[in-house]
Amino acid sequence: MAVFSRYSRAATAATMQRQTATATATFSYLIRTFSSPFCSSSSNSLNSETDLNRGNKPDVLGTLKREPKGRNVQWVFLGCPGVGKGTYASRLSNLLGVPHIATGDLVRDELASAGPLPSKLKEIVNHGQLVSDELIIDLLSKRLEAGEAKGESGFILDGFPRTIRQAEILEGVTDIDLVINLKLREEALLAKCLGRRICSECGGNYNVACIDIKAEDGRPAMYMAPLPPPPQCASKLITRADDTEEVVKERLRIYHEMTRPVEDFYRSRGKLLEFNLPGGIPESWPKLLQALNLEDHEDKESAAA
């Protein structure tokens, strides 16, 4: 628990120290209840870009193909805002039978609740700033506690950790098996974020952007089709308040400044799998599964139907 001691000392106010100590103690207990008996060791090093290009698969993932639901994976998704972490994490969550926990969703749920906290959060989110470690840990602890009560096991984290301090906190309480770092060209990222739409009635996520980037300067072409809503949602689409060009660019700037060191943190521990998205879901999903040595039988059946 040395990590938590250092973390607590970093808080300048006595009140914040007490809140942090409570949140991290709860987080420590809860995340240990999710710990997988198959945690990877430092010997399972992934040189992801090289391995993917050569067609190699990390051995530590080999058993997932046989018994994915018994593995209780503890995975983390990294990537710029709008890259599609939630989309692919959710698909893998369904495939592997583990909960997908998106801290961005936790923040938005908190924003929709009553009380003094949402007003403070709204100002932070609408300016593209990062929510404090203390608050994120508190929200995540509550989510894990609720999941434990329902008998959940394992997790796929999306949006945490975003800073070295958060990564150190997580490292201090559990052993993350794999960190999947999704990458997408910045011009495509910006278009995706500005094209995002949400159904105000059902909460479904869609995208009206049609991204068609021509090949140039040795870079391959990229096409990402829109993700249109069904007819019943078409007239109810809204844009997130923070999906403006100014805010999106600020989020990307903050990500590059604060979160990229987290990539190095996990790369040095041999747990980082870097995956360059070649296009939309139809192109990227099968290749991501191949990189993870997984198969989606339902996807195959749908394609054959």
Coordinates of C-alpha atoms in Angstrom, one line a residue:
M1 CA 0.0 0.0 0.0
A2 CA 3.0 2.3 -0.4
V3 CA 1.4 3.8 -3.5
F4 CA -1.6 4.9 -1.5
S5 CA 0.7 6.4 1.2
R6 CA 2.5 8.5 -1.4
Y7 CA -0.8 9.5 -3.0
S8 CA -2.3 10.6 0.3
R9 CA 0.7 12.8 1.1
A10 CA 0.4 14.5 -2.2
A11 CA -3.0 16.0 -1.2
T12 CA -2.4 19.5 0.2
A13 CA -5.6 19.9 2.2
A14 CA -6.4 17.8 5.3
T15 CA -10.0 17.3 4.1
M16 CA -8.8 16.1 0.7
Q17 CA -6.4 13.7 2.5
R18 CA -9.2 12.1 4.4
Q19 CA -11.4 11.8 1.3
T20 CA -8.5 10.4 -0.7
A21 CA -7.6 7.9 2.0
T22 CA -11.2 6.7 2.2
A23 CA -11.6 6.5 -1.6
T24 CA -8.3 4.7 -2.2
A25 CA -8.8 2.3 0.7
T26 CA -12.2 1.3 -0.7
F27 CA -10.8 1.1 -4.2
S28 CA -7.9 -1.1 -3.0
Y29 CA -10.3 -3.6 -1.3
L30 CA -12.8 -3.7 -4.2
I31 CA -10.4 -4.1 -7.0
R32 CA -8.7 -7.0 -5.2
T33 CA -12.0 -8.8 -5.2
F34 CA -11.9 -8.6 -8.9
S35 CA -8.3 -9.9 -9.2
S36 CA -7.8 -12.7 -11.7
P37 CA -6.0 -15.9 -10.7
F38 CA -4.4 -15.8 -14.2
C39 CA -2.6 -12.4 -13.9
S40 CA 0.2 -12.0 -16.4
S41 CA 3.8 -11.6 -15.2
S42 CA 6.5 -9.3 -16.4
S43 CA 7.9 -12.1 -18.6
N44 CA 4.8 -11.8 -20.9
S45 CA 6.3 -8.9 -22.7
L46 CA 4.3 -7.6 -25.7
N47 CA 6.2 -5.7 -28.5
S48 CA 2.9 -5.0 -30.0
E49 CA 3.6 -3.1 -33.2
T50 CA 6.3 -5.7 -34.2
D51 CA 4.2 -8.7 -33.1
L52 CA 1.2 -7.5 -35.1
N53 CA 3.2 -6.9 -38.2
R54 CA 4.8 -10.3 -38.0
G55 CA 1.5 -12.0 -37.1
N56 CA 2.7 -13.1 -33.7
K57 CA 0.2 -13.5 -30.8
P58 CA 1.0 -13.0 -27.1
D59 CA 1.1 -16.4 -25.5
V60 CA -0.6 -15.2 -22.3
L61 CA -3.9 -14.8 -24.3
G62 CA -3.9 -18.3 -25.7
T63 CA -6.3 -19.7 -23.1
L64 CA -8.9 -17.0 -23.8
K65 CA -9.9 -18.7 -27.0
R66 CA -10.8 -21.9 -25.2
E67 CA -12.5 -20.6 -22.0
P68 CA -12.9 -16.8 -22.2
K69 CA -15.6 -16.5 -19.5
G70 CA -13.4 -18.4 -17.0
R71 CA -10.5 -16.1 -17.4
N72 CA -11.8 -13.0 -15.5
V73 CA -9.5 -10.7 -17.5
Q74 CA -8.4 -7.4 -16.1
W75 CA -7.8 -5.2 -19.1
V76 CA -7.4 -1.5 -19.7
F77 CA -8.2 0.5 -22.9
L78 CA -6.1 3.5 -23.7
G79 CA -6.5 5.9 -26.6
C80 CA -7.3 9.5 -27.5
P81 CA -10.8 10.8 -26.9
G82 CA -13.1 9.7 -29.7
V83 CA -10.9 6.8 -30.9
G84 CA -13.5 4.2 -30.1
K85 CA -12.4 2.8 -26.8
G86 CA -16.0 2.4 -25.6
T87 CA -17.1 0.6 -28.8
Y88 CA -14.4 -2.0 -28.8
A89 CA -14.3 -2.4 -25.0
S90 CA -18.0 -3.0 -25.0
R91 CA -17.7 -5.6 -27.7
L92 CA -14.9 -7.4 -25.9
S93 CA -16.9 -7.2 -22.7
N94 CA -19.8 -9.0 -24.3
L95 CA -17.5 -11.6 -25.9
L96 CA -15.5 -12.4 -22.7
G97 CA -18.3 -12.0 -20.2
V98 CA -16.7 -9.3 -18.0
P99 CA -18.0 -5.8 -17.2
H100 CA -17.0 -2.9 -19.3
I101 CA -16.4 0.1 -16.9
A102 CA -16.1 3.4 -18.7
T103 CA -15.1 6.3 -16.4
G104 CA -16.5 8.7 -18.9
D105 CA -20.0 7.1 -18.4
L106 CA -19.5 7.3 -14.7
V107 CA -18.9 11.0 -14.9
R108 CA -21.9 11.5 -17.2
D109 CA -24.1 9.5 -14.9
E110 CA -22.9 11.7 -12.0
L111 CA -23.7 14.8 -14.1
A112 CA -27.2 13.6 -14.5
S113 CA -27.8 13.1 -10.8
A114 CA -28.9 15.6 -8.2
G115 CA -26.6 17.4 -5.7
P116 CA -23.7 20.0 -5.6
L117 CA -21.2 17.8 -7.4
P118 CA -22.7 17.8 -10.9
S119 CA -22.4 21.6 -11.3
K120 CA -18.7 21.5 -10.6
L121 CA -18.2 18.5 -12.9
K122 CA -20.1 20.3 -15.7
E123 CA -17.7 23.2 -15.8
I124 CA -14.7 20.8 -15.9
V125 CA -16.1 18.6 -18.7
N126 CA -17.4 21.4 -20.9
H127 CA -14.0 22.9 -20.9
G128 CA -12.3 19.7 -21.9
Q129 CA -10.4 19.4 -18.7
L130 CA -9.6 16.1 -16.8
V131 CA -11.6 15.3 -13.8
S132 CA -9.5 15.0 -10.6
D133 CA -8.0 11.7 -9.5
E134 CA -9.8 11.9 -6.2
L135 CA -13.2 12.1 -7.9
I136 CA -12.5 9.5 -10.5
I137 CA -11.3 7.0 -7.9
D138 CA -14.4 7.7 -5.8
L139 CA -16.8 7.1 -8.8
L140 CA -14.9 4.0 -9.8
S141 CA -14.9 2.6 -6.3
K142 CA -18.7 3.0 -6.1
R143 CA -19.0 1.2 -9.5
L144 CA -16.9 -1.7 -8.4
E145 CA -18.8 -2.0 -5.1
A146 CA -22.1 -2.2 -7.0
G147 CA -20.6 -4.8 -9.4
E148 CA -19.3 -6.9 -6.5
A149 CA -22.7 -6.9 -5.0
K150 CA -24.1 -8.3 -8.3
G151 CA -21.4 -11.0 -8.5
E152 CA -19.3 -9.4 -11.3
S153 CA -15.8 -10.7 -11.9
G154 CA -13.0 -9.2 -13.9
F155 CA -13.2 -5.9 -15.8
I156 CA -12.3 -3.9 -18.9
L157 CA -11.5 -0.4 -17.8
D158 CA -12.0 2.4 -20.3
G159 CA -10.8 5.9 -19.5
F160 CA -8.7 5.0 -16.4
P161 CA -5.8 5.4 -15.8
R162 CA -5.2 8.7 -17.7
T163 CA -2.2 9.9 -15.7
I164 CA 0.9 8.3 -14.3
R165 CA -0.4 8.9 -10.8
Q166 CA -3.6 7.0 -11.6
A167 CA -1.5 4.2 -13.2
E168 CA 0.6 4.0 -10.0
I169 CA -2.5 3.8 -7.9
L170 CA -3.9 1.0 -10.1
E171 CA -0.6 -0.8 -10.1
G172 CA -0.5 -0.7 -6.3
V173 CA -3.8 -2.6 -5.9
T174 CA -4.0 -5.1 -8.7
D175 CA -2.1 -6.7 -11.6
I176 CA -3.5 -5.5 -15.0
D177 CA -3.1 -8.3 -17.6
L178 CA -3.1 -6.3 -20.8
V179 CA -3.4 -2.6 -21.9
I180 CA -4.8 -2.1 -25.4
N181 CA -3.8 1.2 -26.9
L182 CA -6.0 2.2 -29.8
K183 CA -4.6 4.6 -32.3
L184 CA -6.3 6.6 -35.1
R185 CA -5.1 9.4 -37.3
E186 CA -5.8 12.8 -35.8
E187 CA -7.9 14.1 -38.7
A188 CA -10.1 11.1 -38.4
L189 CA -10.4 11.5 -34.7
L190 CA -11.5 15.1 -35.0
A191 CA -14.1 14.2 -37.6
K192 CA -15.4 11.3 -35.5
C193 CA -15.8 13.5 -32.4
L194 CA -17.6 16.2 -34.2
G195 CA -19.9 13.6 -35.9
R196 CA -21.0 11.9 -32.6
R197 CA -24.7 12.0 -31.8
I198 CA -26.8 10.6 -29.0
C199 CA -30.4 9.7 -29.0
S200 CA -32.1 11.8 -26.3
E201 CA -34.6 9.1 -25.7
C202 CA -32.8 5.8 -25.6
G203 CA -29.2 7.0 -25.1
G204 CA -27.9 5.2 -28.2
N205 CA -24.6 6.4 -29.7
Y206 CA -24.4 7.2 -33.4
N207 CA -22.1 9.1 -35.8
V208 CA -23.1 11.1 -38.8
A209 CA -19.5 11.7 -40.1
C210 CA -18.4 10.0 -43.3
I211 CA -14.6 9.9 -43.1
D212 CA -13.0 9.3 -46.5
I213 CA -9.2 10.1 -46.4
K214 CA -7.3 9.6 -49.6
A215 CA -3.9 7.9 -49.7
E216 CA -1.0 10.3 -49.8
D217 CA 2.7 10.7 -48.7
G218 CA 2.9 6.9 -48.2
R219 CA 0.0 6.8 -45.9
P220 CA -2.9 4.4 -46.8
A221 CA -6.4 5.6 -47.5
M222 CA -9.0 5.3 -44.7
Y223 CA -12.7 5.0 -45.0
M224 CA -15.1 5.0 -42.0
A225 CA -18.8 4.9 -42.9
P226 CA -21.4 6.8 -40.8
L227 CA -23.2 4.9 -38.0
P228 CA -26.7 6.2 -38.7
P229 CA -29.5 5.8 -36.1
P230 CA -32.6 3.6 -36.6
P231 CA -35.7 5.5 -37.9
Q232 CA -37.2 5.8 -34.4
C233 CA -34.1 7.7 -33.2
A234 CA -33.4 9.9 -36.2
S235 CA -35.4 12.8 -35.0
K236 CA -34.2 12.7 -31.4
L237 CA -30.4 13.0 -32.0
I238 CA -28.5 15.5 -29.9
T239 CA -24.8 16.6 -29.8
R240 CA -22.8 16.3 -26.6
A241 CA -22.1 19.7 -25.1
D242 CA -18.3 18.9 -25.1
D243 CA -18.2 17.8 -28.7
T244 CA -17.2 21.1 -30.2
E245 CA -14.0 21.6 -32.3
E246 CA -12.4 23.8 -29.6
V247 CA -13.1 21.4 -26.8
V248 CA -12.1 18.3 -28.8
K249 CA -8.8 19.9 -29.8
E250 CA -8.2 20.8 -26.1
R251 CA -9.0 17.2 -25.0
L252 CA -6.5 15.9 -27.6
R253 CA -3.8 18.4 -26.4
I254 CA -4.3 17.3 -22.8
Y255 CA -4.3 13.6 -23.8
H256 CA -0.9 14.0 -25.6
E257 CA 0.5 15.9 -22.7
M258 CA -0.7 13.8 -19.7
T259 CA -1.7 10.4 -21.0
R260 CA 1.0 9.4 -23.4
P261 CA 3.5 8.9 -20.5
V262 CA 1.0 6.2 -19.3
E263 CA 1.7 4.3 -22.5
D264 CA 5.4 4.3 -21.6
F265 CA 4.5 3.2 -18.1
Y266 CA 2.8 0.0 -19.4
R267 CA 5.2 -0.5 -22.3
S268 CA 8.1 -0.7 -19.9
R269 CA 6.2 -3.4 -18.0
G270 CA 5.6 -5.4 -21.2
K271 CA 1.8 -5.0 -21.0
L272 CA 1.1 -2.6 -23.9
L273 CA -0.5 -3.8 -27.1
E274 CA -0.6 -1.0 -29.7
F275 CA -3.3 -1.3 -32.3
N276 CA -3.7 1.1 -35.2
L277 CA -7.3 1.2 -36.3
P278 CA -7.3 0.6 -40.1
G279 CA -10.9 1.9 -40.6
G280 CA -14.3 1.5 -39.2
I281 CA -15.7 -1.4 -37.2
P282 CA -16.1 -3.8 -40.1
E283 CA -12.4 -3.5 -41.0
S284 CA -11.0 -3.1 -37.4
W285 CA -12.9 -5.6 -35.3
P286 CA -11.7 -8.8 -37.0
K287 CA -8.1 -7.5 -37.0
L288 CA -8.3 -6.6 -33.3
L289 CA -9.6 -10.1 -32.5
Q290 CA -6.8 -11.5 -34.5
A291 CA -4.3 -9.4 -32.5
L292 CA -5.8 -10.7 -29.3
N293 CA -6.0 -14.3 -30.5
L294 CA -9.8 -14.3 -30.0
E295 CA -12.7 -15.3 -32.2
D296 CA -16.2 -13.9 -32.3
H297 CA -18.4 -16.8 -33.3
E298 CA -21.6 -14.7 -33.2
D299 CA -19.9 -12.3 -35.6
K300 CA -19.0 -15.1 -38.0
E301 CA -22.6 -16.5 -37.9
S302 CA -24.0 -13.0 -38.6
A303 CA -21.6 -12.6 -41.6
A304 CA -22.6 -16.0 -42.9
A305 CA -26.3 -15.4 -42.6

